[in-house]
XYZ file of C-alpha atoms in Angstrom:
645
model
C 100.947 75.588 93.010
C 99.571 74.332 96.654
C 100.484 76.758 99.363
C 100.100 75.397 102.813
C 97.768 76.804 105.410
C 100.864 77.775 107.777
C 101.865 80.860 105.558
C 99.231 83.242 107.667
C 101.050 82.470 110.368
C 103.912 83.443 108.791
C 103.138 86.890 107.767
C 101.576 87.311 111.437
C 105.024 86.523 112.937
C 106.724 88.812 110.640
C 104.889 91.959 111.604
C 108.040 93.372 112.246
C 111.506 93.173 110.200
C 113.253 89.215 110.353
C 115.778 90.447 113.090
C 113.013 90.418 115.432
C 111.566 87.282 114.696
C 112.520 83.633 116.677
C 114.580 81.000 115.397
C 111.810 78.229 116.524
C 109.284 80.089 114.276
C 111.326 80.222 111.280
C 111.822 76.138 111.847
C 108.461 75.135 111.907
C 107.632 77.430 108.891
C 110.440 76.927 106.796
C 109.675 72.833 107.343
C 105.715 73.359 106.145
C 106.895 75.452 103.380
C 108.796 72.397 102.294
C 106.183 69.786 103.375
C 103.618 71.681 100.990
C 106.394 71.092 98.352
C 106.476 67.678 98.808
C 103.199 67.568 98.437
C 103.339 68.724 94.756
C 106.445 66.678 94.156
C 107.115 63.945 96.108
C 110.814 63.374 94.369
C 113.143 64.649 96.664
C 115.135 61.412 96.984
C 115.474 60.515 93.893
C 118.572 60.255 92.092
C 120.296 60.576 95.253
C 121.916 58.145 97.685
C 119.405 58.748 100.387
C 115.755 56.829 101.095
C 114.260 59.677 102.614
C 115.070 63.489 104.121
C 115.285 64.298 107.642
C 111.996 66.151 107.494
C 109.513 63.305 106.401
C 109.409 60.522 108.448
C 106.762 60.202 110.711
C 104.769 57.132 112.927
C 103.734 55.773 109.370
C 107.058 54.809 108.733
C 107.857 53.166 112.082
C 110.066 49.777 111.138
C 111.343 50.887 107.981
C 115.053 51.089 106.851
C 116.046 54.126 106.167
C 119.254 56.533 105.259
C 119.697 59.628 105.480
C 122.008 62.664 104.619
C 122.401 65.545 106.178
C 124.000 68.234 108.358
C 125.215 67.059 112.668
C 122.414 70.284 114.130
C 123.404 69.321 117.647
C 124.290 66.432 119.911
C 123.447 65.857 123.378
C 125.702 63.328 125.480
C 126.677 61.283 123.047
C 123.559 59.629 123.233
C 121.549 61.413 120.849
C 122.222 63.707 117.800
C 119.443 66.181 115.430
C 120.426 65.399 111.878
C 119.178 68.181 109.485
C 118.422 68.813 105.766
C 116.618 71.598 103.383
C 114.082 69.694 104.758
C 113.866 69.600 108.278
C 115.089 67.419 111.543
C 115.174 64.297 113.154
C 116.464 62.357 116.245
C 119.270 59.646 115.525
C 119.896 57.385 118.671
C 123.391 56.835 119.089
C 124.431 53.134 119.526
C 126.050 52.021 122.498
C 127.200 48.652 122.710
C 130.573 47.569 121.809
C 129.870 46.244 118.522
C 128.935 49.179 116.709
C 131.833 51.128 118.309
C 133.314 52.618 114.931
C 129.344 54.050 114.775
C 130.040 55.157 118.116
C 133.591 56.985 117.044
C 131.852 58.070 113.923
C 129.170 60.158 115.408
C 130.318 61.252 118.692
C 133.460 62.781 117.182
C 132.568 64.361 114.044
C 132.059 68.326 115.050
C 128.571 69.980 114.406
C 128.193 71.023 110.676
C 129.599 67.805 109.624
C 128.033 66.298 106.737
C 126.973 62.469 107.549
C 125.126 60.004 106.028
C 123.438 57.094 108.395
C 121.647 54.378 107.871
C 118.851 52.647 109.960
C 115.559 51.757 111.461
C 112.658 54.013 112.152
C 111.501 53.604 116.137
C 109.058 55.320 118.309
C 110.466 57.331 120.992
C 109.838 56.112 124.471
C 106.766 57.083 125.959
C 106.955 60.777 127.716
C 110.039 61.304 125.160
C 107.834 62.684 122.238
C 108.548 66.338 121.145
C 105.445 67.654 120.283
C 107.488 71.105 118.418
C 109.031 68.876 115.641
C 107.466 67.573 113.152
C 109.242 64.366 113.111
C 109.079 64.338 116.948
C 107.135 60.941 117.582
C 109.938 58.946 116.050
C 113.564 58.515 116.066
C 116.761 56.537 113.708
C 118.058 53.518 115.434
C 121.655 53.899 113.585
C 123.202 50.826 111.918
C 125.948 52.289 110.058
C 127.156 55.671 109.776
C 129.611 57.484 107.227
C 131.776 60.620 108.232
C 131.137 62.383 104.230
C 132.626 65.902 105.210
C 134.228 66.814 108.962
C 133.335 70.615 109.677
C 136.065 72.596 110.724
C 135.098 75.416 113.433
C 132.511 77.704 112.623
C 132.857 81.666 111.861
C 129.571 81.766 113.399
C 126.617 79.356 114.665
C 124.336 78.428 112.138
C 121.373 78.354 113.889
C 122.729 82.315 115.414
C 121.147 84.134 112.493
C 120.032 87.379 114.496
C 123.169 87.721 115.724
C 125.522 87.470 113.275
C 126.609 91.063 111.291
C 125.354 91.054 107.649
C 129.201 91.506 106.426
C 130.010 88.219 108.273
C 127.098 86.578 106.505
C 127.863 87.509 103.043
C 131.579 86.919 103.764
C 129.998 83.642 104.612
C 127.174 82.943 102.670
C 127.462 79.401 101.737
C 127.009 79.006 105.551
C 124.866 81.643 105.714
C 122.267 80.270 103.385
C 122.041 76.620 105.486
C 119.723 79.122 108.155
C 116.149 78.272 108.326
C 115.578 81.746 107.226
C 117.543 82.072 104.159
C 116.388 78.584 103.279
C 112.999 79.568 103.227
C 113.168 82.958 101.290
C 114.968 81.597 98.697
C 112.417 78.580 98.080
C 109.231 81.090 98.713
C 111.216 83.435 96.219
C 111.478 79.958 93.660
C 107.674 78.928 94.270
C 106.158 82.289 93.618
C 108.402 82.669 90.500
C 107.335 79.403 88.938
C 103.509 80.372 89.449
C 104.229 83.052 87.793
C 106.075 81.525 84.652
C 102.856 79.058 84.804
C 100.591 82.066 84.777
C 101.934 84.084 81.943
C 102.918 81.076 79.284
C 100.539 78.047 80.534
C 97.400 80.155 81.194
C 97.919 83.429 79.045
C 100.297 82.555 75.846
C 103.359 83.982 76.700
C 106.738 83.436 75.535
C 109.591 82.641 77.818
C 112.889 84.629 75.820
C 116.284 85.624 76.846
C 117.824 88.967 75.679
C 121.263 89.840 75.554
C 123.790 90.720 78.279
C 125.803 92.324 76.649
C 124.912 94.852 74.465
C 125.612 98.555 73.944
C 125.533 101.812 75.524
C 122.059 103.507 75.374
C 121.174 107.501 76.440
C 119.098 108.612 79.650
C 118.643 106.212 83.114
C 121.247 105.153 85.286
C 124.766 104.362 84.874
C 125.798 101.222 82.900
C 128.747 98.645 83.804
C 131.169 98.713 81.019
C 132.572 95.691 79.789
C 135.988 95.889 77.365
C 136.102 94.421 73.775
C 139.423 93.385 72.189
C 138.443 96.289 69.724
C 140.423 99.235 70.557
C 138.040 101.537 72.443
C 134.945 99.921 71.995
C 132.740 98.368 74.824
C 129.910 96.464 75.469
C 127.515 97.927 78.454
C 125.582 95.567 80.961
C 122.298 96.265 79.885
C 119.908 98.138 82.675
C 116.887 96.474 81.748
C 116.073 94.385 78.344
C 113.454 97.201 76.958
C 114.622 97.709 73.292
C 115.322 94.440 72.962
C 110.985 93.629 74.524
C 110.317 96.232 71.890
C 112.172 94.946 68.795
C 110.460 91.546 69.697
C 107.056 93.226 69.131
C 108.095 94.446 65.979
C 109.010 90.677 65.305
C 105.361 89.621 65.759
C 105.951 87.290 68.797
C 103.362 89.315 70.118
C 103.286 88.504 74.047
C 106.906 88.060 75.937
C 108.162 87.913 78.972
C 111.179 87.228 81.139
C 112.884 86.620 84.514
C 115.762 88.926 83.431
C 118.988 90.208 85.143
C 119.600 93.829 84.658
C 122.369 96.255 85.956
C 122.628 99.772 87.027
C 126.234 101.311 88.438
C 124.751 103.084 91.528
C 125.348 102.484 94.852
C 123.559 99.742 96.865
C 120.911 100.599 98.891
C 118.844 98.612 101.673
C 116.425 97.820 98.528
C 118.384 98.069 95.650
C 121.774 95.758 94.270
C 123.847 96.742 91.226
C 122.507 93.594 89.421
C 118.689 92.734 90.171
C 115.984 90.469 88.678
C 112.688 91.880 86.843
C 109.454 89.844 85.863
C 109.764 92.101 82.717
C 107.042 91.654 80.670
C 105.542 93.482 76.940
C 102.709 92.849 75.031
C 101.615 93.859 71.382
C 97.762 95.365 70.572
C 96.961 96.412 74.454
C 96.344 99.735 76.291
C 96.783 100.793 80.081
C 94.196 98.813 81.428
C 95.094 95.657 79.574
C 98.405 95.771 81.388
C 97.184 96.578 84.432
C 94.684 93.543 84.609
C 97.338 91.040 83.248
C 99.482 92.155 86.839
C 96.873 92.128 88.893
C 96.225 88.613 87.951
C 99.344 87.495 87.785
C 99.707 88.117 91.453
C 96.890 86.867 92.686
C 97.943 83.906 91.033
C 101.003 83.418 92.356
C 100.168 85.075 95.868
C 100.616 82.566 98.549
C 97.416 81.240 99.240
C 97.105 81.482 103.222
C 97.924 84.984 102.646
C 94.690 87.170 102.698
C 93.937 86.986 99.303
C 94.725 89.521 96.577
C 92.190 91.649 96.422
C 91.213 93.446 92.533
C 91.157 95.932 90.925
C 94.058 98.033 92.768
C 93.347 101.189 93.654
C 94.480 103.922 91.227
C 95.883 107.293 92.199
C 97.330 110.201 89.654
C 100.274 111.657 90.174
C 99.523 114.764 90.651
C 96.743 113.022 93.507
C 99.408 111.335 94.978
C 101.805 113.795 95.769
C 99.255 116.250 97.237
C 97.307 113.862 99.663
C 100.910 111.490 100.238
C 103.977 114.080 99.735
C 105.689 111.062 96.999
C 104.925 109.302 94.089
C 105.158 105.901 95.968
C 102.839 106.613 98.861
C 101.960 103.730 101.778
C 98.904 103.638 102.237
C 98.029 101.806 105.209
C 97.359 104.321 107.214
C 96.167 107.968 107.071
C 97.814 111.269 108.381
C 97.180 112.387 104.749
C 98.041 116.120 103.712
C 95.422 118.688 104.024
C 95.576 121.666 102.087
C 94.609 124.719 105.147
C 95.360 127.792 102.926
C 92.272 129.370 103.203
C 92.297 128.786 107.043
C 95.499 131.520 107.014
C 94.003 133.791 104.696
C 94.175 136.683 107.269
C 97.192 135.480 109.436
C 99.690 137.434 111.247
C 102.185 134.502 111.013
C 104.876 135.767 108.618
C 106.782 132.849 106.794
C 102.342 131.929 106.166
C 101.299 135.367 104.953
C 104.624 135.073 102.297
C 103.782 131.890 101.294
C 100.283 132.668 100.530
C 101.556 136.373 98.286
C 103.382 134.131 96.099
C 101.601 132.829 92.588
C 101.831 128.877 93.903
C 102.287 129.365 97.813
C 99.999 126.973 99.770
C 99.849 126.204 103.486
C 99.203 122.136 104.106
C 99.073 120.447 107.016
C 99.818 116.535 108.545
C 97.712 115.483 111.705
C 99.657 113.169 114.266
C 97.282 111.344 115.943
C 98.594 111.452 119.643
C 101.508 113.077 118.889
C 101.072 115.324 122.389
C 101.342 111.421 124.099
C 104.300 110.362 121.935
C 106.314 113.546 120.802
C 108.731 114.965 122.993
C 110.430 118.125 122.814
C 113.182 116.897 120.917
C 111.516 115.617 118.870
C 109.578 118.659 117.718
C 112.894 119.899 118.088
C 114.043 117.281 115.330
C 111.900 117.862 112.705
C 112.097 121.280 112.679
C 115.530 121.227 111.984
C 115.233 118.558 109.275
C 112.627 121.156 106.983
C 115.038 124.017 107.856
C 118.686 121.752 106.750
C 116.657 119.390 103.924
C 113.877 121.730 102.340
C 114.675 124.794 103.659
C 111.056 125.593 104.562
C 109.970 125.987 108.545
C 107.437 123.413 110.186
C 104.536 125.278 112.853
C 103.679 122.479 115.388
C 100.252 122.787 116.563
C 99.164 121.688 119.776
C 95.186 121.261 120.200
C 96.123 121.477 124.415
C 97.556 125.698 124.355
C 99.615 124.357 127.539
C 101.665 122.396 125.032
C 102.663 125.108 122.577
C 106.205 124.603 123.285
C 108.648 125.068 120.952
C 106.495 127.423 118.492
C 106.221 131.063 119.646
C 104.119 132.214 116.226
C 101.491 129.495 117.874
C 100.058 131.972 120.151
C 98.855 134.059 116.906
C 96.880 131.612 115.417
C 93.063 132.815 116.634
C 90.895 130.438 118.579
C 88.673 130.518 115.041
C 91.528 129.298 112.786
C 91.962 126.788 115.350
C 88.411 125.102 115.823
C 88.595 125.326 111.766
C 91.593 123.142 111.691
C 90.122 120.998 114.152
C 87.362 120.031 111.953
C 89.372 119.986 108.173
C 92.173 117.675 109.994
C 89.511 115.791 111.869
C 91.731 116.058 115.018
C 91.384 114.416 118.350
C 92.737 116.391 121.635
C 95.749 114.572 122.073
C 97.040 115.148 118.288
C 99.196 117.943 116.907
C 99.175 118.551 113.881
C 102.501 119.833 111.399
C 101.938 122.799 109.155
C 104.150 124.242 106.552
C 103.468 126.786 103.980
C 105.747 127.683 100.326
C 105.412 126.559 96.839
C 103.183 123.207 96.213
C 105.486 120.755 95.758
C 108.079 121.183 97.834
C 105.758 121.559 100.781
C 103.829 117.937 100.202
C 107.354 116.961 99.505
C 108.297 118.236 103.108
C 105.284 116.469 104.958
C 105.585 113.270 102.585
C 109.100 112.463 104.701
C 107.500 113.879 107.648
C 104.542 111.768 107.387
C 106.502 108.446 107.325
C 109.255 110.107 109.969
C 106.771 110.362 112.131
C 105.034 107.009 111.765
C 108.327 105.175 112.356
C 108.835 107.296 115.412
C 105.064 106.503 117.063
C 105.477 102.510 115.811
C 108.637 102.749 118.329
C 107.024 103.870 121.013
C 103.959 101.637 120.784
C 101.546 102.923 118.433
C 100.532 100.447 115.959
C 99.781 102.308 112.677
C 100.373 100.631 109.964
C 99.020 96.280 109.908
C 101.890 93.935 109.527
C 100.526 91.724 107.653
C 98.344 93.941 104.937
C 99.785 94.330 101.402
C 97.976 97.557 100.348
C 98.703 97.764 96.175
C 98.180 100.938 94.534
C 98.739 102.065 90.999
C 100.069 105.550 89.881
C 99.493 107.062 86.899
C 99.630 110.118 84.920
C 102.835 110.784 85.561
C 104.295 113.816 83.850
C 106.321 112.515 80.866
C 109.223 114.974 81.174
C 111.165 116.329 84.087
C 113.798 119.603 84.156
C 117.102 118.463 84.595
C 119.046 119.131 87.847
C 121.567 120.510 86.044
C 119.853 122.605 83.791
C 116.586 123.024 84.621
C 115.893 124.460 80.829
C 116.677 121.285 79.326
C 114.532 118.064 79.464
C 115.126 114.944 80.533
C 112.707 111.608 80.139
C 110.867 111.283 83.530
C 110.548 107.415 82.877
C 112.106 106.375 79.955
C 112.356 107.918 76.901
C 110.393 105.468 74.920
C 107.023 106.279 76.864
C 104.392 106.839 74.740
C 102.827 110.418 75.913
C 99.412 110.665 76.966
C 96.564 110.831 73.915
C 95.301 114.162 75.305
C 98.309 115.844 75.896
C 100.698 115.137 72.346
C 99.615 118.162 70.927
C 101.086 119.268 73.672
C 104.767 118.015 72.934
C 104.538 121.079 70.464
C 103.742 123.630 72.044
C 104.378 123.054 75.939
C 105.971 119.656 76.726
C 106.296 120.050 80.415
C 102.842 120.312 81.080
C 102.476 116.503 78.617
C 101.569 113.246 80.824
C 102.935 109.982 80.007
C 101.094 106.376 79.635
C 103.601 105.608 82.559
C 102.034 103.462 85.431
C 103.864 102.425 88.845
C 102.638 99.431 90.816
C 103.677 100.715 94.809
C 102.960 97.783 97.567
C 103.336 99.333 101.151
C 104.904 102.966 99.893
C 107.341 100.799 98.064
C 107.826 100.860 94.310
C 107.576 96.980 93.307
C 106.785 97.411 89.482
C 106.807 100.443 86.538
C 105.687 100.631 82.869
C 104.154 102.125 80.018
C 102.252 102.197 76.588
C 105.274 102.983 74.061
C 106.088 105.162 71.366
C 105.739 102.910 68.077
C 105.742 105.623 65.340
C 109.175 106.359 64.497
C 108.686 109.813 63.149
C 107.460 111.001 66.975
C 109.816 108.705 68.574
C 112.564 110.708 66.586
C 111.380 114.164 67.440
C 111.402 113.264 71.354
C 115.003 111.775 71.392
C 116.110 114.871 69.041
C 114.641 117.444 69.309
C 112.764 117.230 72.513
C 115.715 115.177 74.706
C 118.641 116.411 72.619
C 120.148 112.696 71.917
C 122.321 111.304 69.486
C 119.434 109.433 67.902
C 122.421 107.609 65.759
C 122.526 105.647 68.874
C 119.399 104.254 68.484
C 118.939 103.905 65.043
C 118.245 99.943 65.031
C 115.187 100.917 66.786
C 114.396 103.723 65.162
C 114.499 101.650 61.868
C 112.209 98.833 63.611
C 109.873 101.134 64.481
C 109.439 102.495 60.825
C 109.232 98.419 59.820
C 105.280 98.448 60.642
C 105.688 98.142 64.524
C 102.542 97.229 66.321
C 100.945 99.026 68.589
C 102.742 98.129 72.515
C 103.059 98.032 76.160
C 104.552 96.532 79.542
C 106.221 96.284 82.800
C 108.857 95.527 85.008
C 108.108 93.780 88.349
C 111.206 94.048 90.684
C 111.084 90.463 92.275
C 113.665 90.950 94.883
C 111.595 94.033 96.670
C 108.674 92.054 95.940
C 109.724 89.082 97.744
C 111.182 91.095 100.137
C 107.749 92.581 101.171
C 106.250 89.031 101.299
C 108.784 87.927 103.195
C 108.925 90.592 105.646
C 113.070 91.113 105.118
C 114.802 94.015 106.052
C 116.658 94.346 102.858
C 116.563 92.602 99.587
C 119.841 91.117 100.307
C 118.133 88.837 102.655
C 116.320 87.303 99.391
C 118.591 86.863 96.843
C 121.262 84.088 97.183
C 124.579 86.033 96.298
C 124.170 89.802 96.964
C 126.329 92.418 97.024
C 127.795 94.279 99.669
C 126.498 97.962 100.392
C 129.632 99.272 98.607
C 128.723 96.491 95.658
C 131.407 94.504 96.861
C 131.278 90.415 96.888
C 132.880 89.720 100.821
C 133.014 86.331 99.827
C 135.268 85.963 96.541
C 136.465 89.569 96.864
C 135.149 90.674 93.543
C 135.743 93.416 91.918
C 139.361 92.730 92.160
C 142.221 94.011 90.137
C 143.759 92.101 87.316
C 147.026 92.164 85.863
C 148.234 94.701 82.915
C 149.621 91.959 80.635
C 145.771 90.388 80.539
C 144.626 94.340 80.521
C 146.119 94.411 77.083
C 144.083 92.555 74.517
C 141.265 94.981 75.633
C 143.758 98.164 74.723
C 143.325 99.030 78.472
C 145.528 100.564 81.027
C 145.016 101.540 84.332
C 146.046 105.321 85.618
C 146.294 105.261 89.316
C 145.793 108.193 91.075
C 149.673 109.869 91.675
C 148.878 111.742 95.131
C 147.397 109.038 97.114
C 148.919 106.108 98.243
C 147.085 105.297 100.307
C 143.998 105.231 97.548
C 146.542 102.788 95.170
C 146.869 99.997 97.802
C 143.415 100.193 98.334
């Protein structure tokens, strides 16, 4: 697939979320983006009752007859209108003389939005006329005939308005929505990138292209599932959250390399970068290891990266768990830029600071440290002010500010009892300049990187506001996590387990002895792909023996392995060795695209609530068709108020 040189540009004008960026730059990009289209497939007219789109003509095509189709953009004294399509836009002259006077009525009247169709002759505009800033701006329709296909009644909202415009209003909208340059072009970015990707995997690498089921059945561990009715009494179906037994069981089938642009469901609430049905590149593979799978990603977006993009570079960077937490504070660090965690413990060794001399008497207390790079510049007082009181309420734990300037201690009394020699050490383990201040905490390990992991990004957000450019717009910094432990306590009862991926993971070769003896000390063959400190992919190597598969779910996880007995059964059915992933491809094209949420790439989203504004959905349905599916609704008796709702 071609990718135009314009796309640099594109990433340079998105260096900050789409809100900020210009209507006029979103034009011109969104038009090359389809030019370099065109370019691969020159078809766009066919089968349609149009010679050409609004986009294409140009001085080459000056005395040709032409019609078009397309959406009334604006129209200026009845003299001239901007007639747009996917696209892009051109100048139709509007006759004047009495004999084309029903053109005349046609064209001047219809409101903007209408849908018309017009035929006529390709001109050059007069000399000085020429818009250099459109594409199609030498030239100009001389209009024969013109046909009034759809009037527009008036508009919620301008289409060409998209900053503006509240996101409710554009989903409640979104067939209007989605005629903005913007939408228009994430949507057809989103489509390109997808086919090189389908090219990549089954064209270059032998993949198979295979559907799973929707509906299917309810399955133990992960996040809620949607629950669909069956006309059998108490029985349901569940939406499935992602296609993995079903990737498995095809391994066991021999087809030996699949993959998938799948739909998959989760009943949790909607977040900024997450919808209650999503899309994964999902992906498994028979007879491969780690680094196999690894590999086959990194290629596959190189592939399908677009190409004026700085290229992707290989192999990503790889980071443990365990590595990533105590230089990052989160399994999903971003790291373009540094302020990394520094462990200072043996800088307090002999401190009179209290909360730092009980961390350090406890078996696992540490004291760690963030620098700020001109944070005495940047940070006011309430801000200091802020983040204190976000360890105390969040983590519990109390934050020491440390100014490098003793004038501006403010705000932290105990500063005055850290010695000048604990000081001019911390100068040189945090490599600190004089105008930085650096954020120190002390307790138990984890929950202290945790602390300075949300501090760390806090804090960038807050010095990007006020000036400081920290992290590059337009770099895509990959990173792959492994080693991730391959159980977790549960939050609810710490003494029980719970699958920290899934609970197919295979566990790493070194530690299953340990799933014996110690299991929370066992790492899994689970691998995260993070782009920018944002998750865009996760895996793993998978259990295929049934006998240990068994003893996690049952004895290890306490499940009802009945539930999962077809695979269970596979697995015992001489399952090959197997492995893959799950790409997210609406937070990945999100990140490309610079959008502010993934709603702003995917053509029907949901509302934050999960809600559809547009159709209303989820919406109540009667009891008599409530009955085949032995269903009845019990509405809450002591609110009213909660019934009509």
């Amino acid at each position: 697939m071609y990718f135009p040189s314009w796309l640099s540009q594109l990433y340079k004008g998105l260096s900050r979320p789409i809100r900020r960026t210009t209507q006029p730059i979103w034009c011109s990009l969104y038009r090359r983006l389809v030019q370099s289209s065109q370019r691969r497939n020159p078809e766009f007219n066919s089968f349609a009752v149009r010679t050409n789109t609004c986009g294409e003509l140009r001085s080459s095509h000056l005395g040709q007859e032409v019609t078009l189709c397309g959406w009334i953009q604006y129209r200026r004294q009845n003299t001239f209108l901007v007639l747009r399509d996917f696209h892009g836009l051109v100048q139709v002259v509007i006759p004047q003389d009495e004999s084309a006077a029903s053109v005349k009525k046609i064209l001047c009247e219809a409101p903007v939005e209408s849908v018309v169709r017009v035929s006529g002759t390709v001109i050059s505009r007069p000399a000085g006329q020429e818009n250099p800033k459109m594409p199609t701006g030498e030239i100009e329709i001389k209009v024969k005939t013109a046909e009034l296909l759809n009037a527009c009644k008036k508009l919620p909202f301008e289409i060409k308005d998209f900053m503006k415009k509240t996101e409710a209003l554009r989903l409640q909208y979104r067939y209007l929505d989605l005629r903005s340059f913007q939408m228009q072009y994430n949507l057809r970015l989103r489509s390109q990138m997808v086919m090189k990707m389908r090219e990549y995997l089954c064209n270059l690498h032998g993949f198979v292209d295979i559907e799973t089921p929707t509906l299917f059945k309810r399955t133990p561990g992960g996040a809620k599932e949607f629950l669909v009715p069956s006309r059998e009494p108490g029985k349901f179906y569940s939406l499935p959250q992602s296609p993995q037994q079903f990737k498995q069981l095809l391994m066991v089938g021999g087809l030996d390399r699949y993959f998938q642009v799948a739909r998959c469901y989760r009943d949790e609430g909607s977040r900024p970068d997450r919808q209650p049905e999503f899309t994964q590149i999902d992906i498994e593979m028979s007879f491969v290891d780690q680094t196999g799978i690894q590999s086959l990603i990194e290629g596959l977006l190189q592939y399908s990266w677009p190409n004026d993009k700085d290229p992707v570079v290989v192999p990503f960077p790889t980071v443990t768990f365990t590595e990533a937490l105590a230089t990052y504070g989160t399994d999903k660090p971003d790291t373009r830029f540094g302020m990394k965690i520094i462990d200072i413990s043996d800088v307090f060794r002999n401190t009179e600071i209290g909360f730092l001399q009980d961390a350090l008497s406890k078996p696992h207390g540490t004291v760690k440290a963030i620098c700020i790079p001109e944070g005495a510049k940047y940070l006011k007082r309430k801000d200091i002010e802020s983040i204190r009181k976000f360890a105390a309420d969040h983590f519990n734990q109390e934050i020491l500010p440390v100014f490098l300037n003793a004038n501006r201690n403010w705000n932290s009394p105990v500063a005055n009892f850290i010695m000048e020699s604990q000081r001019l050490e911390l100068i040189r383990l945090m490599d600190t300049q004089e105008e930085d201040v650096v954020l120190l905490t002390a307790g138990e390990h984890n929950k202290a990187c945790s602390l300075l992991g949300k501090l760390r990004l806090e804090c960038a957000d807050l010095l990007e506001t006020r000036g400081m450019v920290l992290r590059d717009p337009t770099l895509f910094s990959f990173l792959w996590v492994v080693d991730f432990p391959l159980f977790l306590p549960k939050e609810e009862n710490p003494r029980e387990l719970e699958s920290a991926h899934h609970p197919f993971t295979a566990p790493h070769p070194s530690d299953i002895h340990l799933l014996y003896t110690e299991p929370k000390k066992a790492r899994s063959q689970h691998y995260d792909l993070v782009l920018n400190g944002n998750e865009i992919g996760g895996g793993s190597i998978r259990i295929h023996n049934a006998e240990l598969q068994r003893y996690i779910l049952a004895t290890l996880l306490k499940e009802d392995v009945k539930m999962l007995s077809h695979l269970l059964q596979a697995l015992d059915y001489g399952a090959p060795p197997h492995g893959g992933i799950a790409l997210g491809l609406d937070r990945l094209i999100c990140l490309v695209t610079g959008s502010p949420s993934i709603r702003d790439v995917i053509a029907f989203p949901k509302s934050f609530r999960g809600h559809d504004l547009m159709s209303n959905a989820p919406d109540s349905i009667p009891p008599e068709e409530l009955k085949p599916y032995h269903i009845r609704v019990s509405w809450p008796t002591d609110s009213k108020a909660e019934r009509a709702h």
